[in-house]
Coordinates of C-alpha atoms in Angstrom, one line a residue:
X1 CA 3.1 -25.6 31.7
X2 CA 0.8 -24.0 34.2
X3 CA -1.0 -20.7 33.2
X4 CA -2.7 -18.2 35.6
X5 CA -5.1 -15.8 34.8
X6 CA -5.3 -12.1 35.9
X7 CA -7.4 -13.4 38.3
X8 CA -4.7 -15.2 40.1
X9 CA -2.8 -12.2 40.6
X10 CA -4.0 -9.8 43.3
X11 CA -2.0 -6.5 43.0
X12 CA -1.1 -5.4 39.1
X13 CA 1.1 -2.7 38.6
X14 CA 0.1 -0.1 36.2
X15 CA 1.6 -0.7 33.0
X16 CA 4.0 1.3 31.7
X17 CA 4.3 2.8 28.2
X18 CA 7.3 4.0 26.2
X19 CA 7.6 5.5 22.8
X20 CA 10.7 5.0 20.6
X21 CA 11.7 6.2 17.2
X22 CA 13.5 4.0 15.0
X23 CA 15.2 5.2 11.6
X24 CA 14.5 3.4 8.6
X25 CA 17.6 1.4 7.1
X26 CA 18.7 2.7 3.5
X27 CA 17.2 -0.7 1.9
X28 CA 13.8 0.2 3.7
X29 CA 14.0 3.5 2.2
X30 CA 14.6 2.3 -0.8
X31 CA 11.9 -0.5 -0.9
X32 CA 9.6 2.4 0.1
X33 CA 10.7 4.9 -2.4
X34 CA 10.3 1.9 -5.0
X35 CA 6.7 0.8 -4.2
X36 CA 5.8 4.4 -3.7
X37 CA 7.1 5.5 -7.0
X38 CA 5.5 2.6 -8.7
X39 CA 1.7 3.7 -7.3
X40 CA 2.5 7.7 -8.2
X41 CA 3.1 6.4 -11.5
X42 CA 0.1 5.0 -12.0
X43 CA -2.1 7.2 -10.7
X44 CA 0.3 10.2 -12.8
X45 CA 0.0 8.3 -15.5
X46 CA -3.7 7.5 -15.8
X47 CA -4.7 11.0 -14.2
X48 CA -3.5 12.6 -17.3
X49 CA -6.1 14.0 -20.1
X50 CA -5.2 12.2 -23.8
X51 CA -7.2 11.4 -26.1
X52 CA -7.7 8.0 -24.5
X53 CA -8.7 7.9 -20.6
X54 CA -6.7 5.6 -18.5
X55 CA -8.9 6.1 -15.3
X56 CA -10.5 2.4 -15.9
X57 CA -6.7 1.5 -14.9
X58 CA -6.3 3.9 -11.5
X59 CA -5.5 3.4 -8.2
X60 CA -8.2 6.1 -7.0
X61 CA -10.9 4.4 -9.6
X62 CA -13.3 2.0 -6.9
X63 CA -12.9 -0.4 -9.5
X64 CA -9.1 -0.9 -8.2
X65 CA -9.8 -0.6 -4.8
X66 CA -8.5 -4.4 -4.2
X67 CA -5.4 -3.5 -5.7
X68 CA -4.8 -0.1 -3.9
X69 CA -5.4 -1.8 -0.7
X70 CA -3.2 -4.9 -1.2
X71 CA -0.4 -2.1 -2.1
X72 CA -0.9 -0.7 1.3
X73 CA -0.9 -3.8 3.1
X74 CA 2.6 -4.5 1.2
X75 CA 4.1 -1.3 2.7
X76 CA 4.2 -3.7 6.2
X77 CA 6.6 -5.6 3.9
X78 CA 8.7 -3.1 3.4
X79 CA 9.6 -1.8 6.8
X80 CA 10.5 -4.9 8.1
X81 CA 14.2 -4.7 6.9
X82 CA 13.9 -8.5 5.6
X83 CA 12.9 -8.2 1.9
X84 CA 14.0 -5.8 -0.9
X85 CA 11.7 -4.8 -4.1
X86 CA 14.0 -5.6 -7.2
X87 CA 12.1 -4.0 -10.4
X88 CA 11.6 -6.7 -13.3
X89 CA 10.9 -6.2 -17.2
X90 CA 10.1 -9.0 -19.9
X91 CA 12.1 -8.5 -23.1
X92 CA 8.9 -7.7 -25.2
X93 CA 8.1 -4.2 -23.4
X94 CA 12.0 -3.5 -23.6
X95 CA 11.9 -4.2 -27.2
X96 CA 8.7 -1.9 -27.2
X97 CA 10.4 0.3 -25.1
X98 CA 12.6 1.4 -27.7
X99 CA 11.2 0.8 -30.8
X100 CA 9.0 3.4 -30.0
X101 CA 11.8 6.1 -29.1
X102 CA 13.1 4.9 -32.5
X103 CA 9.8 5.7 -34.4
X104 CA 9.5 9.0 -32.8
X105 CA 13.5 10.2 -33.6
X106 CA 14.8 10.4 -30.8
X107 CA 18.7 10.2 -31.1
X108 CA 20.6 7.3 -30.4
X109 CA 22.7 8.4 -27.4
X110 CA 19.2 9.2 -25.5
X111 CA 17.9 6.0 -26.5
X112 CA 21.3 3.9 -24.8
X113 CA 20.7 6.2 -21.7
X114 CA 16.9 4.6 -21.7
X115 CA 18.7 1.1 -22.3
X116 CA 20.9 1.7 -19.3
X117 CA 18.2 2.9 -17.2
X118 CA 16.3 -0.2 -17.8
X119 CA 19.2 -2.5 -17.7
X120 CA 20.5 -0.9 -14.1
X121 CA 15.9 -1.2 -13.0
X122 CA 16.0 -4.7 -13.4
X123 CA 19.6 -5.7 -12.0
X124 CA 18.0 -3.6 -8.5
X125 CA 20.3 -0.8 -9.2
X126 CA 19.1 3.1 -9.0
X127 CA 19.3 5.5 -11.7
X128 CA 19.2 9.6 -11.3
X129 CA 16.4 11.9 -12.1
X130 CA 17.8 14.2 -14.6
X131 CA 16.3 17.0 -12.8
X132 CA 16.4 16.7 -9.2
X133 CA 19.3 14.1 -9.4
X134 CA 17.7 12.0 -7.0
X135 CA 18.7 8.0 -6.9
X136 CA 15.4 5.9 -7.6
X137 CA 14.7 2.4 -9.1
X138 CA 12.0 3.4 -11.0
X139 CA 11.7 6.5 -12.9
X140 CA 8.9 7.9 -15.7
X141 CA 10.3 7.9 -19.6
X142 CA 9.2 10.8 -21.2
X143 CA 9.1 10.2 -25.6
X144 CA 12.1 12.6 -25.8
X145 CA 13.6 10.2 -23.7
X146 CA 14.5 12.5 -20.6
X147 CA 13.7 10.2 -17.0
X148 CA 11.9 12.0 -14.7
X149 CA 11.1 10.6 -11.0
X150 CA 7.4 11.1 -9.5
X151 CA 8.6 14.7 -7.4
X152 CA 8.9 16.2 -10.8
X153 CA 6.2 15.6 -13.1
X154 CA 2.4 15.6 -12.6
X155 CA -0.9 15.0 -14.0
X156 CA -0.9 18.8 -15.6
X157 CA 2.2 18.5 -16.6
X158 CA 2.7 18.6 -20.8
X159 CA 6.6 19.9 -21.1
X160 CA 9.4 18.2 -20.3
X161 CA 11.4 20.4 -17.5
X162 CA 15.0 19.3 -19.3
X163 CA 14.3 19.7 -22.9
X164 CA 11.4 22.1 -22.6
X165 CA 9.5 20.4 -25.1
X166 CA 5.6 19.8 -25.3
X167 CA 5.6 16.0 -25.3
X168 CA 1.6 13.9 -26.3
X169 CA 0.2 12.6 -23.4
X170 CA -0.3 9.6 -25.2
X171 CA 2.8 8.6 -26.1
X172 CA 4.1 9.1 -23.0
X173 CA 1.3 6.9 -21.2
X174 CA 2.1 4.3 -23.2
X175 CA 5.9 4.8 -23.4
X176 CA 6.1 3.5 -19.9
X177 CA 7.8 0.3 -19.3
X178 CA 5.1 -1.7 -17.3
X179 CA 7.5 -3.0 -14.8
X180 CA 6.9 -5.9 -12.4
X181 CA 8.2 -5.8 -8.4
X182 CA 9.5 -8.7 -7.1
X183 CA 9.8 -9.4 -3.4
X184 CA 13.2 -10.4 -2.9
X185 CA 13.4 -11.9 0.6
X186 CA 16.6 -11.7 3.0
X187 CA 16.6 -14.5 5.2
X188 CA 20.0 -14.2 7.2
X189 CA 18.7 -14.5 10.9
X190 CA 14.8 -13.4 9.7
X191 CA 11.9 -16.3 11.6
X192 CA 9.3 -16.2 8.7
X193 CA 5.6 -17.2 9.6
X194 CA 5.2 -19.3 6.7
X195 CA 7.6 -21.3 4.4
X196 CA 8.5 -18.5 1.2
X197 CA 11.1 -19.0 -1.5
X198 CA 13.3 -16.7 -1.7
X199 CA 12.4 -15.5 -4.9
X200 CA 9.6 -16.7 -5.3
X201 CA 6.9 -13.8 -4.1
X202 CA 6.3 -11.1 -7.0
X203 CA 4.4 -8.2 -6.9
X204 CA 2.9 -6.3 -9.5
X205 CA 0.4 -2.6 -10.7
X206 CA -2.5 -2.4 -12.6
X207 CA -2.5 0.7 -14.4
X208 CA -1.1 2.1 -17.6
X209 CA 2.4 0.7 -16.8
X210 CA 0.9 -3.0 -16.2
X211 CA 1.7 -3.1 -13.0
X212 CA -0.1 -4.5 -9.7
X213 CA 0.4 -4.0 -6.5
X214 CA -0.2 -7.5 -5.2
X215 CA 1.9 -9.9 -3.4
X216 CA 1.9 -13.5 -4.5
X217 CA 3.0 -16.5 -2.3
X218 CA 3.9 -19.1 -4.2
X219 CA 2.5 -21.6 -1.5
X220 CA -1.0 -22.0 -1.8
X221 CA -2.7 -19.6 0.8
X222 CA -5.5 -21.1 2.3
X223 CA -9.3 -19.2 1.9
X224 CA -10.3 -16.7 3.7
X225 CA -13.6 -17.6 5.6
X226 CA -16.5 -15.5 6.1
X227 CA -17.4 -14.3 9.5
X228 CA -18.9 -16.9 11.7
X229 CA -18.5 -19.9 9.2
X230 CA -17.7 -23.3 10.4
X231 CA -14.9 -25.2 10.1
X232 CA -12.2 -26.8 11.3
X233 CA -8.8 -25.3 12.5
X234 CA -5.5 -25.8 10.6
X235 CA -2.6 -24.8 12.0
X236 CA 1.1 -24.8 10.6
X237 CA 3.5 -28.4 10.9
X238 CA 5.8 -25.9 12.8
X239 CA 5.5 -23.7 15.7
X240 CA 5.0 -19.8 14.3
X241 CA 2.4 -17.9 16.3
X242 CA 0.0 -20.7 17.5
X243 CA -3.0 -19.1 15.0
X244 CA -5.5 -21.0 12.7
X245 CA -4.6 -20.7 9.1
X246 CA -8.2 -19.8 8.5
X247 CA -9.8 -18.0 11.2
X248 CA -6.3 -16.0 12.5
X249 CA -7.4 -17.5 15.8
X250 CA -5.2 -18.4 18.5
X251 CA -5.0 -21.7 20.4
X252 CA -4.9 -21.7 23.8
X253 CA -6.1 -25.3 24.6
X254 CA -2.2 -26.8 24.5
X255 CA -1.6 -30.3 26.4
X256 CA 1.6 -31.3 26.9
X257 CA 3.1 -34.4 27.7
X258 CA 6.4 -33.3 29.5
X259 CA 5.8 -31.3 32.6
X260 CA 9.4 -30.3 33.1
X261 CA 9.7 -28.9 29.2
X262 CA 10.6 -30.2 26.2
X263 CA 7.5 -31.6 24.8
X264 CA 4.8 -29.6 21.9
X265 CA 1.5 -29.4 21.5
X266 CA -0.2 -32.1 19.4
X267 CA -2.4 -29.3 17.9
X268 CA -0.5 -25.8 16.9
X269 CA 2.7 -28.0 18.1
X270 CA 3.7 -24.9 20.7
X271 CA 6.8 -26.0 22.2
X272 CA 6.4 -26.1 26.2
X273 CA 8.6 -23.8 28.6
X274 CA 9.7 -25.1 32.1
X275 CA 7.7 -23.2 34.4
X276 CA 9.3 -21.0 37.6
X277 CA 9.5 -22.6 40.9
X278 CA 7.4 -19.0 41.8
X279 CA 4.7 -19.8 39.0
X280 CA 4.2 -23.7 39.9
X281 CA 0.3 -24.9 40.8
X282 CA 2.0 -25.8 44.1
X283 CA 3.9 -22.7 45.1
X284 CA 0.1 -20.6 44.1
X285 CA -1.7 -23.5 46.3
X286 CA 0.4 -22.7 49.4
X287 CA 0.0 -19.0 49.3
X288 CA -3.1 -18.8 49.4
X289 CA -3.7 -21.0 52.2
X290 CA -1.0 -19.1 53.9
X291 CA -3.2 -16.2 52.6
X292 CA -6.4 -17.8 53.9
X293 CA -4.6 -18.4 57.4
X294 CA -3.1 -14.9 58.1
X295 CA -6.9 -13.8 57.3
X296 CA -8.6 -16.2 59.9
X297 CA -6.5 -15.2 62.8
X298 CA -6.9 -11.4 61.8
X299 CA -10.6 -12.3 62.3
X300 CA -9.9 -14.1 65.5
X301 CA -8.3 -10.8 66.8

């Protein structure tokens, strides 16, 4: 394949720019609602004034900075349309869960509606907010066992809006479940950069509900290098975007062995293209000596 430069190419046009708006799909909405939920809960949760501080544990502490920005690099994830966040609990913080709405007497038919709730969270179904009726996959447990999303509760906020009871902001930081997001990936007619199992990836929230924001591959990723350190480039066994795992560089030095298409790149194994008659070394050769040619007899008149 031949390339040519821009300076090949003696009149550009001016490129051309167009704007378009595309409406997210109802699993992107709900993969957004889900991780957004998940970080308002945290930062609710440990923004409240107890007798215990959960700030150590907050998005907005510095201290959690690496976890804050790995949630917003996930957010990418999400409006992509490939992957769905399916909330996951362990069996201890269920059993937590409702042993302490069973210390604090709270009646049994709230308590089954908390056991639903969790049930429908980790199966990826949505459950209503008891006061704005709204459809979410996560929602905040009060301990008089009334679910609340993130819209209606806040960090000054000591009553429960159902019940009007004064709940202790203790009990309910530590009432929360501490659920786990998995990545759940959709791979009907997706290209993937990298090899993933489908439910494999995981991410999880640090904060008072135990939860980080932070995808894991199960592959092993490869370091990250530090500016201008040396090394060697490794690129995938199959042809993704032609960049270094490493550096994020990409290679431009291909060789191929078929000039007519069909062969790869020993090196980032980029699969060659057939190049236009227009585009061939020979077809560029001959115009400009036409080019040269029209300008010597202009020069002559």
């Amino acid at each position: 394949t031949t390339r040519h430069g821009k300076n090949c190419l003696r009149n550009l046009s001016r490129p051309t720019y167009r704007r378009q708006h595309i409406e997210m799909s109802d699993r992107e909405k709900l993969a957004y609602n889900t991780m957004a939920s998940t970080v308002r809960i945290n930062i609710t949760t440990c923004s409240m004034e107890g007798r215990t501080s959960g700030w150590q544990d907050s998005l907005l502490n510095p201290l959690q900075s690496s976890h804050a920005m790995r949630a917003m690099r996930n957010v990418r994830l999400m409006c992509n349309g490939s992957c769905r966040l399916v909330p996951t609990l362990s069996d201890r913080f269920f059993v937590d869960t409702v042993r302490y709405l069973t210390d604090w007497g709270v009646p049994p038919i709230r308590i089954d509606v908390v056991k639903n709730f969790l049930r429908a969270a980790r199966e990826g179904r949505t459950s209503a907010c008891m006061r704005c009726t709204h459809s979410y996959q996560v929602l905040m447990i009060l301990p008089c066992a009334h679910l609340l999303c993130t819209e209606c509760i806040d960090s000054v906020t000591y009553t429960c809006s159902i019940c009007q009871k004064v709940f202790d902001v203790d009990q309910f930081q530590i009432l929360q479940p501490g659920f786990k997001l998995r990545w759940d990936l959709i791979l009907n007619d997706v290209r993937l950069p990298h090899p993933i199992e489908q439910d494999g990836s995981e991410a999880t929230i640090d904060g008072a509900g135990n939860n980080i924001l932070a995808l894991h591959d199960p592959a092993a990723a490869p370091p990250r290098l530090r500016r201008g350190q040396p090394h060697q480039c490794v690129y995938p066994r199959t042809w993704t975007t032609g960049k270094c795992l490493l550096c994020k560089k990409e290679h431009f030095l291909c060789c191929f062995d078929d000039d007519d298409g069909g062969g790869t790149c020993p090196v980032c194994h980029r699969p060659s293209e057939p190049c236009p008659e227009e585009e061939t070394k020979s077809t560029y050769l001959i115009g400009e000596l036409l080019r040269l040619r029209r300008d010597h007899r202009r020069r002559r008149t």
